Tab-separated table of C-alpha atoms in Angstrom:
chain	number	residue	atom	x	y	z
A	1	UNK	CA	-113.682	-89.589	-7.348
A	2	UNK	CA	-113.103	-85.943	-6.609
A	3	UNK	CA	-113.276	-84.561	-3.104
A	4	UNK	CA	-114.301	-80.909	-2.500
A	5	UNK	CA	-113.450	-79.199	0.736
A	6	UNK	CA	-115.058	-75.981	1.854
A	7	UNK	CA	-113.826	-73.940	4.748
A	8	UNK	CA	-116.389	-71.660	6.194
A	9	UNK	CA	-115.483	-68.719	8.325
A	10	UNK	CA	-118.226	-66.415	9.327
A	11	UNK	CA	-120.550	-67.763	6.608
A	12	UNK	CA	-118.012	-67.340	3.653
A	13	UNK	CA	-114.760	-68.675	2.230
A	14	UNK	CA	-111.746	-66.480	2.630
A	15	UNK	CA	-109.359	-65.906	-0.351
A	16	UNK	CA	-106.411	-67.651	1.356
A	17	UNK	CA	-108.445	-70.632	2.430
A	18	UNK	CA	-109.904	-71.070	-1.079
A	19	UNK	CA	-106.388	-71.185	-2.664
A	20	UNK	CA	-105.222	-73.871	-0.223
A	21	UNK	CA	-108.257	-76.000	-0.943
A	22	UNK	CA	-107.547	-75.767	-4.680
A	23	UNK	CA	-103.900	-76.981	-4.183
A	24	UNK	CA	-105.015	-79.971	-2.133
A	25	UNK	CA	-107.592	-80.936	-4.711
A	26	UNK	CA	-105.026	-80.772	-7.523
A	27	UNK	CA	-102.649	-83.007	-5.575
A	28	UNK	CA	-105.265	-85.668	-5.025
A	29	UNK	CA	-106.181	-85.503	-8.705
A	30	UNK	CA	-102.532	-86.118	-9.778
A	31	UNK	CA	-102.189	-89.023	-7.336
A	32	UNK	CA	-105.331	-90.627	-8.711
A	33	UNK	CA	-104.070	-90.385	-12.314
A	34	UNK	CA	-100.698	-92.002	-11.450
A	35	UNK	CA	-102.416	-94.795	-9.545
A	36	UNK	CA	-104.683	-95.440	-12.525
A	37	UNK	CA	-101.657	-95.677	-14.895
A	38	UNK	CA	-99.900	-98.135	-12.562
A	39	UNK	CA	-102.974	-100.343	-12.384
A	40	UNK	CA	-103.311	-100.362	-16.150
A	41	UNK	CA	-99.621	-101.359	-16.497
A	42	UNK	CA	-100.042	-104.248	-14.062
A	43	UNK	CA	-103.179	-105.327	-15.834
A	44	UNK	CA	-101.315	-105.295	-19.125
A	45	UNK	CA	-98.576	-107.490	-17.663
A	46	UNK	CA	-101.092	-109.952	-16.269
A	47	UNK	CA	-103.110	-109.917	-19.416
A	48	UNK	CA	-100.044	-110.728	-21.573
A	49	UNK	CA	-99.252	-113.887	-19.605
A	50	UNK	CA	-100.639	-115.982	-22.396
A	51	UNK	CA	-97.951	-114.659	-24.804
A	52	UNK	CA	-94.216	-115.593	-24.448
A	53	UNK	CA	-91.195	-113.405	-25.157
A	54	UNK	CA	-88.601	-114.991	-27.553
A	55	UNK	CA	-85.311	-115.811	-25.780
A	56	UNK	CA	-82.264	-114.646	-27.723
A	57	UNK	CA	-80.002	-117.488	-28.939
A	58	UNK	CA	-76.256	-116.952	-28.535
A	59	UNK	CA	-74.259	-117.750	-31.713
A	60	UNK	CA	-71.588	-120.401	-31.099
A	61	UNK	CA	-69.570	-123.105	-32.819
A	62	UNK	CA	-69.317	-126.653	-31.557
A	63	UNK	CA	-67.360	-129.850	-32.117
A	64	UNK	CA	-67.725	-133.492	-31.131
A	65	UNK	CA	-65.292	-135.121	-28.699
A	66	UNK	CA	-63.337	-137.921	-30.392
A	67	UNK	CA	-61.822	-141.113	-29.064
A	68	UNK	CA	-58.571	-142.317	-30.581
A	69	UNK	CA	-54.942	-143.177	-29.831
A	70	UNK	CA	-52.744	-140.092	-29.684
A	71	UNK	CA	-49.052	-139.546	-28.868
A	72	UNK	CA	-48.244	-138.150	-25.461
A	73	UNK	CA	-46.691	-134.716	-25.980
A	74	UNK	CA	-44.193	-133.097	-23.618
A	75	UNK	CA	-43.739	-129.336	-24.015
A	76	UNK	CA	-40.662	-127.357	-22.990
A	77	UNK	CA	-38.778	-124.196	-23.905
A	78	UNK	CA	-35.171	-123.903	-24.987
A	79	UNK	CA	-32.524	-121.899	-26.790
A	80	UNK	CA	-30.665	-122.457	-30.023
A	81	UNK	CA	-26.883	-122.683	-29.816
A	82	UNK	CA	-24.238	-122.933	-32.495
A	83	UNK	CA	-23.086	-126.503	-33.052
A	84	UNK	CA	-19.536	-125.124	-33.163
A	85	UNK	CA	-18.489	-121.624	-32.090
A	86	UNK	CA	-14.919	-120.424	-32.715
A	87	UNK	CA	-13.239	-117.215	-31.570
A	88	UNK	CA	-10.656	-116.484	-34.261
A	89	UNK	CA	-7.373	-115.074	-32.940
A	90	UNK	CA	-3.950	-114.500	-34.469
A	91	UNK	CA	-1.103	-116.938	-33.800
A	92	UNK	CA	1.608	-114.491	-34.931
A	93	UNK	CA	2.452	-110.804	-34.601
A	94	UNK	CA	1.754	-108.494	-37.487
A	95	UNK	CA	-0.311	-105.748	-39.079
A	96	UNK	CA	-3.635	-106.501	-40.775
A	97	UNK	CA	-3.284	-105.511	-44.432
A	98	UNK	CA	-6.380	-107.175	-45.894
A	99	UNK	CA	-9.854	-108.225	-44.697
A	100	UNK	CA	-11.548	-109.958	-47.656
A	101	UNK	CA	-14.730	-110.869	-45.733
A	102	UNK	CA	-17.646	-108.957	-44.239
A	103	UNK	CA	-19.717	-109.298	-41.090
A	104	UNK	CA	-22.563	-111.797	-41.437
A	105	UNK	CA	-20.964	-113.561	-44.377
A	106	UNK	CA	-21.160	-117.330	-44.616
A	107	UNK	CA	-17.732	-118.933	-45.022
A	108	UNK	CA	-16.346	-122.404	-45.587
A	109	UNK	CA	-13.468	-123.976	-43.707
A	110	UNK	CA	-10.230	-122.717	-45.272
A	111	UNK	CA	-11.584	-119.397	-46.562
A	112	UNK	CA	-9.242	-116.424	-45.982
A	113	UNK	CA	-10.465	-114.055	-43.254
A	114	UNK	CA	-7.440	-111.780	-42.641
A	115	UNK	CA	-3.995	-111.226	-44.144
A	116	UNK	CA	-1.046	-109.846	-42.194
A	117	UNK	CA	1.879	-107.987	-43.774
A	118	UNK	CA	4.091	-110.728	-45.338
A	119	UNK	CA	7.521	-109.006	-45.372
A	120	UNK	CA	8.619	-109.838	-41.787
A	121	UNK	CA	7.739	-113.490	-42.368
A	122	UNK	CA	9.533	-113.605	-45.735
A	123	UNK	CA	12.643	-112.104	-44.143
A	124	UNK	CA	12.616	-114.597	-41.257
A	125	UNK	CA	12.330	-117.497	-43.706
A	126	UNK	CA	15.159	-116.185	-45.907
A	127	UNK	CA	17.409	-115.776	-42.865
A	128	UNK	CA	16.783	-119.347	-41.715
A	129	UNK	CA	17.439	-120.724	-45.189
A	130	UNK	CA	20.699	-118.758	-45.369
A	131	UNK	CA	21.832	-120.215	-42.044
A	132	UNK	CA	21.165	-123.674	-43.392
A	133	UNK	CA	23.454	-123.034	-46.393
A	134	UNK	CA	26.194	-121.827	-44.042
A	135	UNK	CA	25.792	-124.792	-41.703
A	136	UNK	CA	25.919	-127.248	-44.570
A	137	UNK	CA	29.202	-125.661	-45.714
A	138	UNK	CA	30.582	-125.929	-42.194
A	139	UNK	CA	29.475	-129.568	-42.095
A	140	UNK	CA	31.369	-130.349	-45.286
A	141	UNK	CA	34.552	-128.796	-43.809
A	142	UNK	CA	34.031	-130.637	-40.492
A	143	UNK	CA	33.643	-133.989	-42.285
A	144	UNK	CA	36.871	-133.398	-44.229
A	145	UNK	CA	38.793	-132.508	-41.056
A	146	UNK	CA	37.338	-135.519	-39.263
A	147	UNK	CA	38.400	-137.895	-42.034
A	148	UNK	CA	41.916	-136.373	-42.255
A	149	UNK	CA	42.478	-136.608	-38.498
A	150	UNK	CA	41.257	-140.207	-38.525
A	151	UNK	CA	44.128	-141.172	-40.890
A	152	UNK	CA	46.657	-139.048	-39.017
A	153	UNK	CA	45.789	-140.489	-35.631
A	154	UNK	CA	46.357	-143.982	-37.026
A	155	UNK	CA	49.844	-142.914	-38.119
A	156	UNK	CA	50.491	-141.245	-34.806
A	157	UNK	CA	50.862	-137.828	-36.419
A	158	UNK	CA	48.214	-136.208	-34.221
A	159	UNK	CA	47.070	-136.866	-30.709
A	160	UNK	CA	43.898	-138.753	-29.847
A	161	UNK	CA	42.592	-135.595	-28.184
A	162	UNK	CA	42.880	-133.594	-31.418
A	163	UNK	CA	40.985	-136.332	-33.258
A	164	UNK	CA	38.205	-136.269	-30.692
A	165	UNK	CA	37.878	-132.496	-31.084
A	166	UNK	CA	37.350	-132.899	-34.845
A	167	UNK	CA	34.673	-135.563	-34.248
A	168	UNK	CA	32.907	-133.292	-31.775
A	169	UNK	CA	33.063	-130.387	-34.220
A	170	UNK	CA	31.332	-132.497	-36.896
A	171	UNK	CA	28.530	-133.500	-34.504
A	172	UNK	CA	28.082	-129.859	-33.422
A	173	UNK	CA	27.654	-128.721	-37.008
A	174	UNK	CA	25.159	-131.529	-37.617
A	175	UNK	CA	23.138	-130.314	-34.603
A	176	UNK	CA	23.261	-126.724	-35.892
A	177	UNK	CA	21.884	-127.932	-39.210
A	178	UNK	CA	18.942	-129.672	-37.497
A	179	UNK	CA	18.281	-126.529	-35.480
A	180	UNK	CA	18.329	-124.393	-38.612
A	181	UNK	CA	15.964	-126.777	-40.356
A	182	UNK	CA	13.550	-126.411	-37.420
A	183	UNK	CA	13.873	-122.628	-37.699
A	184	UNK	CA	12.945	-122.873	-41.377
A	185	UNK	CA	9.867	-124.927	-40.511
A	186	UNK	CA	8.881	-122.328	-37.900
A	187	UNK	CA	9.406	-119.464	-40.345
A	188	UNK	CA	7.295	-121.187	-42.969
A	189	UNK	CA	4.615	-121.942	-40.388
A	190	UNK	CA	4.556	-118.304	-39.224
A	191	UNK	CA	4.243	-117.187	-42.825
A	192	UNK	CA	1.325	-119.578	-43.224
A	193	UNK	CA	-0.237	-118.219	-40.007
A	194	UNK	CA	0.011	-114.692	-41.415
A	195	UNK	CA	-2.901	-115.657	-43.653
A	196	UNK	CA	-5.699	-116.258	-41.137
A	197	UNK	CA	-8.246	-118.756	-42.451
A	198	UNK	CA	-11.611	-120.001	-41.226
A	199	UNK	CA	-11.073	-123.153	-39.118
A	200	UNK	CA	-14.722	-124.248	-39.541
A	201	UNK	CA	-17.621	-123.552	-41.852
A	202	UNK	CA	-20.235	-121.170	-40.527
A	203	UNK	CA	-21.455	-117.599	-40.398
A	204	UNK	CA	-19.289	-114.673	-39.338
A	205	UNK	CA	-20.236	-112.254	-36.611
A	206	UNK	CA	-19.007	-108.669	-36.370
A	207	UNK	CA	-15.459	-107.939	-37.552
A	208	UNK	CA	-13.981	-106.881	-34.212
A	209	UNK	CA	-10.515	-105.725	-35.368
A	210	UNK	CA	-10.288	-103.700	-38.540
A	211	UNK	CA	-7.801	-103.165	-41.332
A	212	UNK	CA	-4.483	-101.548	-40.301
A	213	UNK	CA	-4.485	-102.688	-36.676
A	214	UNK	CA	-1.405	-104.411	-35.251
A	215	UNK	CA	-2.126	-107.654	-33.471
A	216	UNK	CA	-0.031	-109.996	-31.355
A	217	UNK	CA	0.233	-113.732	-31.100
A	218	UNK	CA	-2.436	-115.155	-28.748
A	219	UNK	CA	-3.828	-111.656	-28.228
A	220	UNK	CA	-6.790	-111.462	-25.837
A	221	UNK	CA	-8.670	-109.593	-28.525
A	222	UNK	CA	-10.824	-111.692	-30.845
A	223	UNK	CA	-10.755	-110.948	-34.563
A	224	UNK	CA	-14.153	-112.470	-35.381
A	225	UNK	CA	-16.478	-115.195	-34.106
A	226	UNK	CA	-17.665	-118.001	-36.402
A	227	UNK	CA	-20.864	-119.845	-35.492
A	228	UNK	CA	-21.641	-123.079	-37.263
A	229	UNK	CA	-25.439	-123.254	-37.644
A	230	UNK	CA	-25.785	-126.288	-39.921
A	231	UNK	CA	-26.388	-128.409	-37.989
A	232	UNK	CA	-27.798	-126.422	-35.060
A	233	UNK	CA	-28.105	-127.464	-31.442
A	234	UNK	CA	-31.027	-126.765	-29.107
A	235	UNK	CA	-30.650	-127.003	-25.343
A	236	UNK	CA	-33.761	-127.253	-23.209
A	237	UNK	CA	-34.951	-128.525	-19.851
A	238	UNK	CA	-37.698	-130.911	-18.804
A	239	UNK	CA	-39.205	-131.563	-15.376
A	240	UNK	CA	-37.498	-134.401	-13.533
A	241	UNK	CA	-40.800	-136.328	-13.265
A	242	UNK	CA	-40.524	-136.977	-17.010
A	243	UNK	CA	-36.966	-138.344	-16.787
A	244	UNK	CA	-37.900	-142.057	-16.481
A	245	UNK	CA	-40.090	-141.881	-19.609
A	246	UNK	CA	-37.396	-139.969	-21.502
A	247	UNK	CA	-34.664	-142.454	-20.604
A	248	UNK	CA	-36.955	-145.335	-21.527
A	249	UNK	CA	-37.552	-143.873	-25.001
A	250	UNK	CA	-33.823	-143.256	-25.497
A	251	UNK	CA	-33.008	-146.833	-24.489
A	252	UNK	CA	-35.590	-148.126	-26.957
A	253	UNK	CA	-34.184	-146.000	-29.775
A	254	UNK	CA	-34.101	-142.374	-30.860
A	255	UNK	CA	-36.306	-139.719	-29.276
A	256	UNK	CA	-37.774	-137.267	-31.785
A	257	UNK	CA	-38.108	-133.634	-30.868
A	258	UNK	CA	-39.756	-130.750	-32.701
A	259	UNK	CA	-39.056	-127.061	-32.209
A	260	UNK	CA	-40.665	-123.863	-33.431
A	261	UNK	CA	-38.975	-120.462	-33.045
A	262	UNK	CA	-40.967	-117.566	-31.620
A	263	UNK	CA	-42.872	-115.838	-34.421
A	264	UNK	CA	-42.282	-118.671	-36.933
A	265	UNK	CA	-45.586	-119.788	-38.453
A	266	UNK	CA	-44.063	-122.616	-40.479
A	267	UNK	CA	-44.124	-126.336	-39.697
A	268	UNK	CA	-42.183	-127.697	-36.759
A	269	UNK	CA	-38.476	-128.347	-37.294
A	270	UNK	CA	-37.741	-131.963	-36.420
A	271	UNK	CA	-34.578	-133.317	-34.865
A	272	UNK	CA	-33.327	-135.898	-32.370
A	273	UNK	CA	-32.302	-135.801	-28.727
A	274	UNK	CA	-28.562	-136.483	-28.534
A	275	UNK	CA	-27.741	-136.081	-24.856
A	276	UNK	CA	-29.298	-135.936	-21.402
A	277	UNK	CA	-27.314	-134.256	-18.648
A	278	UNK	CA	-25.760	-136.538	-16.023
A	279	UNK	CA	-27.586	-134.922	-13.094
A	280	UNK	CA	-30.840	-133.191	-12.203
A	281	UNK	CA	-30.649	-129.531	-11.259
A	282	UNK	CA	-31.478	-129.548	-7.550
A	283	UNK	CA	-32.517	-125.894	-7.583
A	284	UNK	CA	-35.132	-126.138	-10.335
A	285	UNK	CA	-35.901	-129.865	-10.318
A	286	UNK	CA	-35.266	-130.104	-14.055
A	287	UNK	CA	-32.989	-132.075	-16.350
A	288	UNK	CA	-31.029	-130.446	-19.184
A	289	UNK	CA	-31.145	-132.017	-22.649
A	290	UNK	CA	-29.505	-131.464	-26.047
A	291	UNK	CA	-30.995	-132.005	-29.508
A	292	UNK	CA	-29.486	-131.710	-32.986
A	293	UNK	CA	-31.244	-130.323	-36.096
A	294	UNK	CA	-29.946	-130.304	-39.672
A	295	UNK	CA	-31.244	-126.718	-40.095
A	296	UNK	CA	-30.925	-126.776	-43.867
A	297	UNK	CA	-33.303	-123.809	-44.209
A	298	UNK	CA	-31.473	-121.720	-41.557
A	299	UNK	CA	-34.677	-121.292	-39.523
A	300	UNK	CA	-32.761	-121.814	-36.295
A	301	UNK	CA	-30.381	-119.077	-35.169
A	302	UNK	CA	-27.951	-119.110	-32.225
A	303	UNK	CA	-29.458	-117.475	-29.138
A	304	UNK	CA	-33.014	-117.855	-30.440
A	305	UNK	CA	-35.882	-118.818	-28.106
A	306	UNK	CA	-37.797	-121.903	-29.267
A	307	UNK	CA	-40.761	-123.946	-28.099
A	308	UNK	CA	-39.850	-127.619	-27.819
A	309	UNK	CA	-42.165	-130.600	-28.307
A	310	UNK	CA	-41.106	-134.119	-27.319
A	311	UNK	CA	-43.113	-137.009	-28.771
A	312	UNK	CA	-43.362	-139.618	-25.998
A	313	UNK	CA	-45.409	-142.849	-25.799
A	314	UNK	CA	-49.017	-143.165	-27.020
A	315	UNK	CA	-52.227	-142.673	-25.016
A	316	UNK	CA	-54.714	-145.439	-25.842
A	317	UNK	CA	-58.398	-144.548	-26.395
A	318	UNK	CA	-57.900	-140.907	-25.427
A	319	UNK	CA	-60.822	-138.454	-25.492
A	320	UNK	CA	-59.605	-135.364	-27.305
A	321	UNK	CA	-61.161	-131.992	-28.094
A	322	UNK	CA	-59.708	-128.753	-29.520
A	323	UNK	CA	-57.809	-126.788	-26.889
A	324	UNK	CA	-59.959	-123.697	-27.556
A	325	UNK	CA	-62.915	-125.536	-25.962
A	326	UNK	CA	-61.126	-125.439	-22.609
A	327	UNK	CA	-62.004	-122.545	-20.294
A	328	UNK	CA	-60.515	-121.519	-16.961
A	329	UNK	CA	-62.876	-120.764	-14.072
A	330	UNK	CA	-62.664	-120.087	-10.348
A	331	UNK	CA	-63.084	-123.792	-9.646
A	332	UNK	CA	-60.623	-124.896	-12.306
A	333	UNK	CA	-60.838	-125.810	-15.992
A	334	UNK	CA	-64.249	-126.473	-17.555
A	335	UNK	CA	-66.014	-126.755	-20.873
A	336	UNK	CA	-69.496	-125.891	-22.130
A	337	UNK	CA	-71.276	-129.145	-22.858
A	338	UNK	CA	-73.973	-128.781	-25.552
A	339	UNK	CA	-77.184	-130.597	-24.536
A	340	UNK	CA	-80.029	-130.547	-27.134
A	341	UNK	CA	-83.119	-128.733	-25.848
A	342	UNK	CA	-85.321	-131.098	-27.850
A	343	UNK	CA	-84.523	-134.356	-29.530
A	344	UNK	CA	-83.244	-133.899	-33.037
A	345	UNK	CA	-83.080	-130.085	-32.877
A	346	UNK	CA	-79.385	-129.673	-32.367
A	347	UNK	CA	-78.230	-126.352	-33.802
A	348	UNK	CA	-81.731	-124.795	-33.842
A	349	UNK	CA	-81.803	-123.574	-30.249
A	350	UNK	CA	-79.835	-125.702	-27.779
A	351	UNK	CA	-79.529	-125.025	-24.063
A	352	UNK	CA	-76.123	-125.452	-22.500
A	353	UNK	CA	-74.840	-126.276	-19.039
A	354	UNK	CA	-71.325	-125.829	-17.704
A	355	UNK	CA	-69.572	-129.124	-16.928
A	356	UNK	CA	-66.189	-129.086	-15.090
A	357	UNK	CA	-63.748	-131.478	-16.745
A	358	UNK	CA	-60.397	-132.771	-15.603
A	359	UNK	CA	-57.673	-132.267	-18.180
A	360	UNK	CA	-54.558	-134.355	-18.578
A	361	UNK	CA	-51.513	-132.402	-17.448
A	362	UNK	CA	-49.908	-133.008	-20.848
A	363	UNK	CA	-51.651	-131.455	-23.808
A	364	UNK	CA	-52.507	-133.421	-26.899
A	365	UNK	CA	-51.050	-133.055	-30.396
A	366	UNK	CA	-51.787	-130.265	-32.857
A	367	UNK	CA	-53.840	-127.900	-30.716
A	368	UNK	CA	-55.852	-130.486	-28.783
A	369	UNK	CA	-56.216	-131.467	-25.130
A	370	UNK	CA	-56.721	-134.915	-23.650
A	371	UNK	CA	-59.805	-135.003	-21.383
A	372	UNK	CA	-59.720	-137.531	-18.549
A	373	UNK	CA	-63.101	-136.854	-16.921
A	374	UNK	CA	-66.363	-134.984	-17.494
A	375	UNK	CA	-66.535	-135.454	-21.264
A	376	UNK	CA	-67.226	-138.697	-23.133
A	377	UNK	CA	-66.686	-139.598	-26.791
A	378	UNK	CA	-69.544	-138.213	-28.887
A	379	UNK	CA	-70.308	-135.327	-26.508
A	380	UNK	CA	-70.772	-131.929	-28.148
A	381	UNK	CA	-68.661	-129.106	-26.700
A	382	UNK	CA	-68.538	-125.389	-27.489
A	383	UNK	CA	-65.380	-124.135	-29.211
A	384	UNK	CA	-66.350	-120.529	-29.999
A	385	UNK	CA	-68.688	-117.995	-28.389
A	386	UNK	CA	-68.167	-119.014	-24.753
A	387	UNK	CA	-68.112	-115.393	-23.549
A	388	UNK	CA	-71.822	-114.995	-24.308
A	389	UNK	CA	-72.871	-118.185	-22.513
A	390	UNK	CA	-74.130	-118.907	-19.003
A	391	UNK	CA	-75.447	-122.107	-17.410
A	392	UNK	CA	-78.661	-123.038	-19.205
A	393	UNK	CA	-78.290	-120.359	-21.872
A	394	UNK	CA	-79.904	-120.866	-25.283
A	395	UNK	CA	-77.448	-121.017	-28.162
A	396	UNK	CA	-77.351	-121.873	-31.845
A	397	UNK	CA	-74.606	-123.554	-33.849
A	398	UNK	CA	-73.532	-121.060	-36.505
A	399	UNK	CA	-71.602	-123.778	-38.286
A	400	UNK	CA	-74.794	-125.705	-38.980
A	401	UNK	CA	-76.595	-122.567	-40.121
A	402	UNK	CA	-73.773	-121.733	-42.524
A	403	UNK	CA	-73.828	-125.257	-43.935
A	404	UNK	CA	-77.612	-125.138	-44.323
A	405	UNK	CA	-77.392	-121.785	-46.126
A	406	UNK	CA	-74.961	-123.148	-48.723
């Protein structure tokens, strides 16, 4: 409806008054049009109540919780150490004249690492051997004098004191000979030490003292370090609450342990626990353990960080699901439990609700978790697509669709 206002002044409408009336009329007209549009929109909404909008289904993947016996797994972290580590040093003085090995080379026990100049050792050996020849000659003369004085003292031609001096002289020469023989052994040993050999098999580190350097016996400087990595040793710690179970397994027999170096995508490297420390660390509340690995493929390297897995006793009738089904929320860990919206329509539009589940503090084997409450065997849980879900959200199993399309 349109409203017309007329302003009379002295029997006529003034120009200013007429303009104002026109503005007011236009405003009411615009208001009426907007109100009509709003009413039509509301009517459209009410009128469409008989039709339903299609709710978008979130694509997911699901799995079924299983019940079976699984080993209890204890996880830890550790470091690889050389089974034997030797700092090679010289036992004699001399100048390095040959280095037939290179840094990083693998050597066997007895391989030559360094050679020192041989001439001083040859000269010392020749001098000792010459002294032995002289001493043996002196011994022969002393024996002759001793025998001659023995016959003379019986005849009374010489005094008993002179005879005793000859006997003492013979014993002195015999002692000198033994001393010279020891000097020969030392000279030969020093000559042998001038060729520095690997005391153990392993891999060389950096060559720390190069060709031409003069070294001393028992020098503080190390020539090279040899690390034996076959076998290799891993040292790791476990929480003290696991100590009774660990000791029980060791008393029953061997305790298997698997390790995997950081960045290694291969299978776990298996070994055995060889030692448990004799006390618990009071600061950290942990116990230190040692394990040995054959390391035939050289996958373990001294100083390397590894993830350790101890296979403990078995969990009977455990409910297990893939670890990627587990989510962390404000109230703790939970999983999305898949409840069919209609009987027999699983995978064609299933609503989901969030169910908090308690999880065993020790994870299961091979990327699984052991569920202790909230999930039962046969329950369907979401493993992929959780970010798009909310309580009661509609979702569809993409795995079923892919199988149906094949």
